[in-house]
């Protein structure tokens, strides 16, 4: 069986650090072309635009999108119009309407699509799913705090309208929580801290409830120290499981547990290959919907200007 010929749109930090290594380590894929306005990806043909790649590049079966969410909708539409399978980095679009439209367009195109909530593929998430079976969950506590200057240096788009600010990393935590808790989650309150010179929040505190009335409390901070805190605690009547380092580490009642050695992005691309083989799609919108609801119901406090 021939590998899936893959094109990549956008070659920034996340593509260089995560996507390309995962693609090249997976024999189910062959990276054949990259569309980028920045540095070129070595070892493949590089093009200045997706349109140029599709018109003049090598044949591709699928395209992965690593551009900022603003403007991504039209690019994914180009790929779907060309009949390509699509993998779309999180958040898939800058609005719910665009993302909802892509779900319909993927189906109409008869291709496979993946909204790439990569944190769902953290090794400890599978442990958590297994642990929750037969247990009565009472509360979920989330602390997701990192330093934007370290993880998004020079990326002004993240502070613009549609850039999500602290919800860019915070949505990773929400993608895990929505994967673990069945049914819909509802934002009951949100407090958003927005720098005086930005359009998007630098911190947020959320209160969420599940259909089963489980309380989810989340604290997000984008101006934390260099020591990241990516933690989710699952409190049940039978004990407590904690996911640390974004789900890479797991403990139950303080006792460390073993997890898979496969990383998030390799597992995500393995999932994408299986979706293509099965002619299926995975286009969940609940993490983005929770962020949208947080903006909708949230109180906003103006805080000191952000300077890199």
PDB file of N, CA, C and O in Angstrom, residues 249-302:
ATOM      1  N   UNK A 249       1.908  12.693  32.121  1.00  0.00           N
ATOM      2  CA  UNK A 249       2.151  11.994  33.386  1.00  0.00           C
ATOM      3  C   UNK A 249       0.830  11.776  34.106  1.00  0.00           C
ATOM      4  O   UNK A 249      -0.062  12.630  34.047  1.00  0.00           O
ATOM      5  N   UNK A 250       0.717  10.652  34.806  1.00  0.00           N
ATOM      6  CA  UNK A 250      -0.529  10.285  35.476  1.00  0.00           C
ATOM      7  C   UNK A 250      -0.211   9.775  36.870  1.00  0.00           C
ATOM      8  O   UNK A 250       0.755   9.034  37.075  1.00  0.00           O
ATOM      9  N   UNK A 251      -1.041  10.173  37.834  1.00  0.00           N
ATOM     10  CA  UNK A 251      -0.956   9.604  39.172  1.00  0.00           C
ATOM     11  C   UNK A 251      -2.369   9.349  39.686  1.00  0.00           C
ATOM     12  O   UNK A 251      -3.317  10.058  39.324  1.00  0.00           O
ATOM     13  N   UNK A 252      -2.507   8.331  40.509  1.00  0.00           N
ATOM     14  CA  UNK A 252      -3.782   8.000  41.147  1.00  0.00           C
ATOM     15  C   UNK A 252      -3.563   8.060  42.653  1.00  0.00           C
ATOM     16  O   UNK A 252      -2.725   7.324  43.187  1.00  0.00           O
ATOM     17  N   UNK A 253      -4.288   8.977  43.301  1.00  0.00           N
ATOM     18  CA  UNK A 253      -4.120   9.190  44.745  1.00  0.00           C
ATOM     19  C   UNK A 253      -2.646   9.375  45.102  1.00  0.00           C
ATOM     20  O   UNK A 253      -2.151   8.845  46.107  1.00  0.00           O
ATOM     21  N   UNK A 254      -1.943  10.106  44.234  1.00  0.00           N
ATOM     22  CA  UNK A 254      -0.546  10.432  44.479  1.00  0.00           C
ATOM     23  C   UNK A 254       0.457   9.400  44.020  1.00  0.00           C
ATOM     24  O   UNK A 254       1.670   9.629  44.112  1.00  0.00           O
ATOM     25  N   UNK A 255       0.005   8.253  43.504  1.00  0.00           N
ATOM     26  CA  UNK A 255       0.908   7.186  43.081  1.00  0.00           C
ATOM     27  C   UNK A 255       1.112   7.275  41.564  1.00  0.00           C
ATOM     28  O   UNK A 255       0.143   7.142  40.802  1.00  0.00           O
ATOM     29  N   UNK A 256       2.330   7.477  41.070  1.00  0.00           N
ATOM     30  CA  UNK A 256       2.577   7.567  39.625  1.00  0.00           C
ATOM     31  C   UNK A 256       2.171   6.280  38.903  1.00  0.00           C
ATOM     32  O   UNK A 256       2.323   5.177  39.425  1.00  0.00           O
ATOM     33  N   UNK A 257       1.662   6.475  37.675  1.00  0.00           N
ATOM     34  CA  UNK A 257       1.209   5.354  36.852  1.00  0.00           C
ATOM     35  C   UNK A 257       2.002   5.313  35.545  1.00  0.00           C
ATOM     36  O   UNK A 257       2.488   6.328  35.066  1.00  0.00           O
ATOM     37  N   UNK A 258       2.101   4.142  34.963  1.00  0.00           N
ATOM     38  CA  UNK A 258       2.735   4.008  33.662  1.00  0.00           C
ATOM     39  C   UNK A 258       1.819   4.465  32.542  1.00  0.00           C
ATOM     40  O   UNK A 258       0.596   4.303  32.625  1.00  0.00           O
ATOM     41  N   UNK A 259       2.400   5.057  31.494  1.00  0.00           N
ATOM     42  CA  UNK A 259       1.623   5.515  30.342  1.00  0.00           C
ATOM     43  C   UNK A 259       2.324   5.069  29.061  1.00  0.00           C
ATOM     44  O   UNK A 259       3.489   4.671  29.074  1.00  0.00           O
ATOM     45  N   UNK A 260       1.600   5.174  27.960  1.00  0.00           N
ATOM     46  CA  UNK A 260       2.175   4.868  26.652  1.00  0.00           C
ATOM     47  C   UNK A 260       3.340   5.808  26.353  1.00  0.00           C
ATOM     48  O   UNK A 260       3.365   6.958  26.799  1.00  0.00           O
ATOM     49  N   UNK A 261       4.296   5.331  25.593  1.00  0.00           N
ATOM     50  CA  UNK A 261       5.441   6.160  25.215  1.00  0.00           C
ATOM     51  C   UNK A 261       5.193   6.943  23.918  1.00  0.00           C
ATOM     52  O   UNK A 261       6.022   7.754  23.520  1.00  0.00           O
ATOM     53  N   UNK A 262       4.067   6.704  23.274  1.00  0.00           N
ATOM     54  CA  UNK A 262       3.771   7.401  22.020  1.00  0.00           C
ATOM     55  C   UNK A 262       3.352   8.841  22.312  1.00  0.00           C
ATOM     56  O   UNK A 262       2.518   9.099  23.169  1.00  0.00           O
ATOM     57  N   UNK A 263       3.928   9.792  21.585  1.00  0.00           N
ATOM     58  CA  UNK A 263       3.624  11.197  21.778  1.00  0.00           C
ATOM     59  C   UNK A 263       2.304  11.598  21.146  1.00  0.00           C
ATOM     60  O   UNK A 263       1.690  10.844  20.379  1.00  0.00           O
ATOM     61  N   UNK A 264       1.875  12.838  21.471  1.00  0.00           N
ATOM     62  CA  UNK A 264       0.581  13.328  20.996  1.00  0.00           C
ATOM     63  C   UNK A 264       0.492  13.357  19.470  1.00  0.00           C
ATOM     64  O   UNK A 264      -0.466  12.839  18.881  1.00  0.00           O
ATOM     65  N   UNK A 265       1.441  13.998  18.830  1.00  0.00           N
ATOM     66  CA  UNK A 265       1.335  14.191  17.383  1.00  0.00           C
ATOM     67  C   UNK A 265       1.522  12.888  16.600  1.00  0.00           C
ATOM     68  O   UNK A 265       0.797  12.659  15.623  1.00  0.00           O
ATOM     69  N   UNK A 266       2.444  12.009  16.983  1.00  0.00           N
ATOM     70  CA  UNK A 266       2.479  10.705  16.307  1.00  0.00           C
ATOM     71  C   UNK A 266       1.159   9.953  16.439  1.00  0.00           C
ATOM     72  O   UNK A 266       0.667   9.357  15.460  1.00  0.00           O
ATOM     73  N   UNK A 267       0.546   9.980  17.620  1.00  0.00           N
ATOM     74  CA  UNK A 267      -0.744   9.302  17.807  1.00  0.00           C
ATOM     75  C   UNK A 267      -1.836   9.974  16.983  1.00  0.00           C
ATOM     76  O   UNK A 267      -2.719   9.305  16.421  1.00  0.00           O
ATOM     77  N   UNK A 268      -1.784  11.295  16.890  1.00  0.00           N
ATOM     78  CA  UNK A 268      -2.790  12.025  16.120  1.00  0.00           C
ATOM     79  C   UNK A 268      -2.693  11.696  14.632  1.00  0.00           C
ATOM     80  O   UNK A 268      -3.723  11.480  13.967  1.00  0.00           O
ATOM     81  N   UNK A 269      -1.480  11.625  14.108  1.00  0.00           N
ATOM     82  CA  UNK A 269      -1.337  11.291  12.685  1.00  0.00           C
ATOM     83  C   UNK A 269      -1.687   9.833  12.411  1.00  0.00           C
ATOM     84  O   UNK A 269      -2.205   9.503  11.338  1.00  0.00           O
ATOM     85  N   UNK A 270      -1.442   8.973  13.368  1.00  0.00           N
ATOM     86  CA  UNK A 270      -1.883   7.580  13.215  1.00  0.00           C
ATOM     87  C   UNK A 270      -3.409   7.534  13.132  1.00  0.00           C
ATOM     88  O   UNK A 270      -3.985   6.789  12.331  1.00  0.00           O
ATOM     89  N   UNK A 271      -4.068   8.334  13.952  1.00  0.00           N
ATOM     90  CA  UNK A 271      -5.535   8.429  13.925  1.00  0.00           C
ATOM     91  C   UNK A 271      -6.008   8.974  12.582  1.00  0.00           C
ATOM     92  O   UNK A 271      -7.000   8.479  12.020  1.00  0.00           O
ATOM     93  N   UNK A 272      -5.332   9.992  12.066  1.00  0.00           N
ATOM     94  CA  UNK A 272      -5.711  10.575  10.773  1.00  0.00           C
ATOM     95  C   UNK A 272      -5.609   9.536   9.654  1.00  0.00           C
ATOM     96  O   UNK A 272      -6.503   9.429   8.808  1.00  0.00           O
ATOM     97  N   UNK A 273      -4.539   8.763   9.664  1.00  0.00           N
ATOM     98  CA  UNK A 273      -4.375   7.716   8.649  1.00  0.00           C
ATOM     99  C   UNK A 273      -5.509   6.690   8.737  1.00  0.00           C
ATOM    100  O   UNK A 273      -6.022   6.221   7.711  1.00  0.00           O
ATOM    101  N   UNK A 274      -5.912   6.358   9.956  1.00  0.00           N
ATOM    102  CA  UNK A 274      -6.989   5.381  10.121  1.00  0.00           C
ATOM    103  C   UNK A 274      -8.329   5.954   9.653  1.00  0.00           C
ATOM    104  O   UNK A 274      -9.145   5.249   9.047  1.00  0.00           O
ATOM    105  N   UNK A 275      -8.550   7.242   9.911  1.00  0.00           N
ATOM    106  CA  UNK A 275      -9.772   7.873   9.420  1.00  0.00           C
ATOM    107  C   UNK A 275      -9.842   7.808   7.899  1.00  0.00           C
ATOM    108  O   UNK A 275     -10.908   7.516   7.332  1.00  0.00           O
ATOM    109  N   UNK A 276      -8.720   8.079   7.238  1.00  0.00           N
ATOM    110  CA  UNK A 276      -8.692   8.023   5.778  1.00  0.00           C
ATOM    111  C   UNK A 276      -8.960   6.601   5.298  1.00  0.00           C
ATOM    112  O   UNK A 276      -9.753   6.380   4.364  1.00  0.00           O
ATOM    113  N   UNK A 277      -8.346   5.625   5.949  1.00  0.00           N
ATOM    114  CA  UNK A 277      -8.556   4.226   5.560  1.00  0.00           C
ATOM    115  C   UNK A 277     -10.012   3.807   5.746  1.00  0.00           C
ATOM    116  O   UNK A 277     -10.560   3.040   4.939  1.00  0.00           O
ATOM    117  N   UNK A 278     -10.634   4.320   6.809  1.00  0.00           N
ATOM    118  CA  UNK A 278     -12.020   3.939   7.119  1.00  0.00           C
ATOM    119  C   UNK A 278     -13.048   4.850   6.450  1.00  0.00           C
ATOM    120  O   UNK A 278     -14.261   4.653   6.631  1.00  0.00           O
ATOM    121  N   UNK A 279     -12.584   5.869   5.725  1.00  0.00           N
ATOM    122  CA  UNK A 279     -13.461   6.847   5.084  1.00  0.00           C
ATOM    123  C   UNK A 279     -14.374   7.519   6.109  1.00  0.00           C
ATOM    124  O   UNK A 279     -15.578   7.670   5.913  1.00  0.00           O
ATOM    125  N   UNK A 280     -13.763   7.931   7.223  1.00  0.00           N
ATOM    126  CA  UNK A 280     -14.478   8.573   8.316  1.00  0.00           C
ATOM    127  C   UNK A 280     -13.865   9.939   8.609  1.00  0.00           C
ATOM    128  O   UNK A 280     -12.792  10.281   8.105  1.00  0.00           O
ATOM    129  N   UNK A 281     -14.537  10.705   9.466  1.00  0.00           N
ATOM    130  CA  UNK A 281     -14.036  12.003   9.897  1.00  0.00           C
ATOM    131  C   UNK A 281     -14.176  12.134  11.407  1.00  0.00           C
ATOM    132  O   UNK A 281     -14.973  11.428  12.035  1.00  0.00           O
ATOM    133  N   UNK A 282     -13.400  13.040  11.994  1.00  0.00           N
ATOM    134  CA  UNK A 282     -13.439  13.332  13.423  1.00  0.00           C
ATOM    135  C   UNK A 282     -13.380  14.856  13.544  1.00  0.00           C
ATOM    136  O   UNK A 282     -12.304  15.441  13.528  1.00  0.00           O
ATOM    137  N   UNK A 283     -14.550  15.480  13.648  1.00  0.00           N
ATOM    138  CA  UNK A 283     -14.654  16.934  13.551  1.00  0.00           C
ATOM    139  C   UNK A 283     -15.437  17.498  14.734  1.00  0.00           C
ATOM    140  O   UNK A 283     -16.431  18.209  14.567  1.00  0.00           O
ATOM    141  N   UNK A 284     -14.976  17.217  15.916  1.00  0.00           N
ATOM    142  CA  UNK A 284     -15.660  17.659  17.125  1.00  0.00           C
ATOM    143  C   UNK A 284     -15.441  19.153  17.349  1.00  0.00           C
ATOM    144  O   UNK A 284     -14.320  19.648  17.265  1.00  0.00           O
ATOM    145  N   UNK A 285     -16.524  19.857  17.659  1.00  0.00           N
ATOM    146  CA  UNK A 285     -16.458  21.307  17.843  1.00  0.00           C
ATOM    147  C   UNK A 285     -16.636  21.753  19.296  1.00  0.00           C
ATOM    148  O   UNK A 285     -16.599  22.947  19.573  1.00  0.00           O
ATOM    149  N   UNK A 286     -16.857  20.822  20.234  1.00  0.00           N
ATOM    150  CA  UNK A 286     -17.214  21.244  21.577  1.00  0.00           C
ATOM    151  C   UNK A 286     -16.142  22.103  22.264  1.00  0.00           C
ATOM    152  O   UNK A 286     -16.487  23.083  22.936  1.00  0.00           O
ATOM    153  N   UNK A 287     -14.844  21.807  22.119  1.00  0.00           N
ATOM    154  CA  UNK A 287     -13.863  22.706  22.748  1.00  0.00           C
ATOM    155  C   UNK A 287     -13.971  24.148  22.260  1.00  0.00           C
ATOM    156  O   UNK A 287     -13.913  25.089  23.071  1.00  0.00           O
ATOM    157  N   UNK A 288     -14.150  24.337  20.958  1.00  0.00           N
ATOM    158  CA  UNK A 288     -14.277  25.695  20.422  1.00  0.00           C
ATOM    159  C   UNK A 288     -15.584  26.329  20.863  1.00  0.00           C
ATOM    160  O   UNK A 288     -15.637  27.531  21.157  1.00  0.00           O
ATOM    161  N   UNK A 289     -16.644  25.542  20.962  1.00  0.00           N
ATOM    162  CA  UNK A 289     -17.927  26.077  21.404  1.00  0.00           C
ATOM    163  C   UNK A 289     -17.852  26.570  22.850  1.00  0.00           C
ATOM    164  O   UNK A 289     -18.415  27.613  23.199  1.00  0.00           O
ATOM    165  N   UNK A 290     -17.117  25.859  23.705  1.00  0.00           N
ATOM    166  CA  UNK A 290     -16.970  26.303  25.091  1.00  0.00           C
ATOM    167  C   UNK A 290     -16.215  27.631  25.149  1.00  0.00           C
ATOM    168  O   UNK A 290     -16.552  28.524  25.933  1.00  0.00           O
ATOM    169  N   UNK A 291     -15.183  27.783  24.316  1.00  0.00           N
ATOM    170  CA  UNK A 291     -14.463  29.061  24.266  1.00  0.00           C
ATOM    171  C   UNK A 291     -15.399  30.175  23.803  1.00  0.00           C
ATOM    172  O   UNK A 291     -15.439  31.259  24.392  1.00  0.00           O
ATOM    173  N   UNK A 292     -16.176  29.912  22.754  1.00  0.00           N
ATOM    174  CA  UNK A 292     -17.113  30.918  22.263  1.00  0.00           C
ATOM    175  C   UNK A 292     -18.119  31.294  23.343  1.00  0.00           C
ATOM    176  O   UNK A 292     -18.437  32.478  23.538  1.00  0.00           O
ATOM    177  N   UNK A 293     -18.628  30.294  24.076  1.00  0.00           N
ATOM    178  CA  UNK A 293     -19.579  30.571  25.152  1.00  0.00           C
ATOM    179  C   UNK A 293     -18.926  31.390  26.271  1.00  0.00           C
ATOM    180  O   UNK A 293     -19.582  32.221  26.914  1.00  0.00           O
ATOM    181  N   UNK A 294     -17.638  31.146  26.510  1.00  0.00           N
ATOM    182  CA  UNK A 294     -16.931  31.909  27.545  1.00  0.00           C
ATOM    183  C   UNK A 294     -16.849  33.386  27.171  1.00  0.00           C
ATOM    184  O   UNK A 294     -17.011  34.266  28.029  1.00  0.00           O
ATOM    185  N   UNK A 295     -16.606  33.676  25.899  1.00  0.00           N
ATOM    186  CA  UNK A 295     -16.615  35.065  25.452  1.00  0.00           C
ATOM    187  C   UNK A 295     -18.028  35.640  25.532  1.00  0.00           C
ATOM    188  O   UNK A 295     -18.212  36.819  25.843  1.00  0.00           O
ATOM    189  N   UNK A 296     -19.009  34.808  25.274  1.00  0.00           N
ATOM    190  CA  UNK A 296     -20.399  35.272  25.216  1.00  0.00           C
ATOM    191  C   UNK A 296     -20.919  35.658  26.597  1.00  0.00           C
ATOM    192  O   UNK A 296     -21.573  36.688  26.767  1.00  0.00           O
ATOM    193  N   UNK A 297     -20.642  34.819  27.616  1.00  0.00           N
ATOM    194  CA  UNK A 297     -21.192  35.071  28.952  1.00  0.00           C
ATOM    195  C   UNK A 297     -20.170  35.705  29.897  1.00  0.00           C
ATOM    196  O   UNK A 297     -20.537  36.121  30.999  1.00  0.00           O
ATOM    197  N   UNK A 298     -18.918  35.779  29.488  1.00  0.00           N
ATOM    198  CA  UNK A 298     -17.865  36.180  30.403  1.00  0.00           C
ATOM    199  C   UNK A 298     -17.858  37.658  30.741  1.00  0.00           C
ATOM    200  O   UNK A 298     -18.180  38.515  29.913  1.00  0.00           O
ATOM    201  N   UNK A 299     -17.466  37.966  31.975  1.00  0.00           N
ATOM    202  CA  UNK A 299     -17.174  39.337  32.367  1.00  0.00           C
ATOM    203  C   UNK A 299     -15.730  39.644  31.985  1.00  0.00           C
ATOM    204  O   UNK A 299     -14.859  38.785  32.082  1.00  0.00           O
ATOM    205  N   UNK A 300     -15.479  40.858  31.543  1.00  0.00           N
ATOM    206  CA  UNK A 300     -14.158  41.231  31.032  1.00  0.00           C
ATOM    207  C   UNK A 300     -13.563  42.343  31.886  1.00  0.00           C
ATOM    208  O   UNK A 300     -14.201  43.372  32.111  1.00  0.00           O
ATOM    209  N   UNK A 301     -12.337  42.125  32.319  1.00  0.00           N
ATOM    210  CA  UNK A 301     -11.601  43.113  33.088  1.00  0.00           C
ATOM    211  C   UNK A 301     -10.366  43.536  32.312  1.00  0.00           C
ATOM    212  O   UNK A 301      -9.593  42.687  31.849  1.00  0.00           O
ATOM    213  N   UNK A 302     -10.184  44.832  32.150  1.00  0.00           N
ATOM    214  CA  UNK A 302      -8.994  45.344  31.475  1.00  0.00           C
ATOM    215  C   UNK A 302      -7.829  45.351  32.459  1.00  0.00           C
ATOM    216  O   UNK A 302      -7.939  45.864  33.568  1.00  0.00           O
TER     217      UNK A 302
END
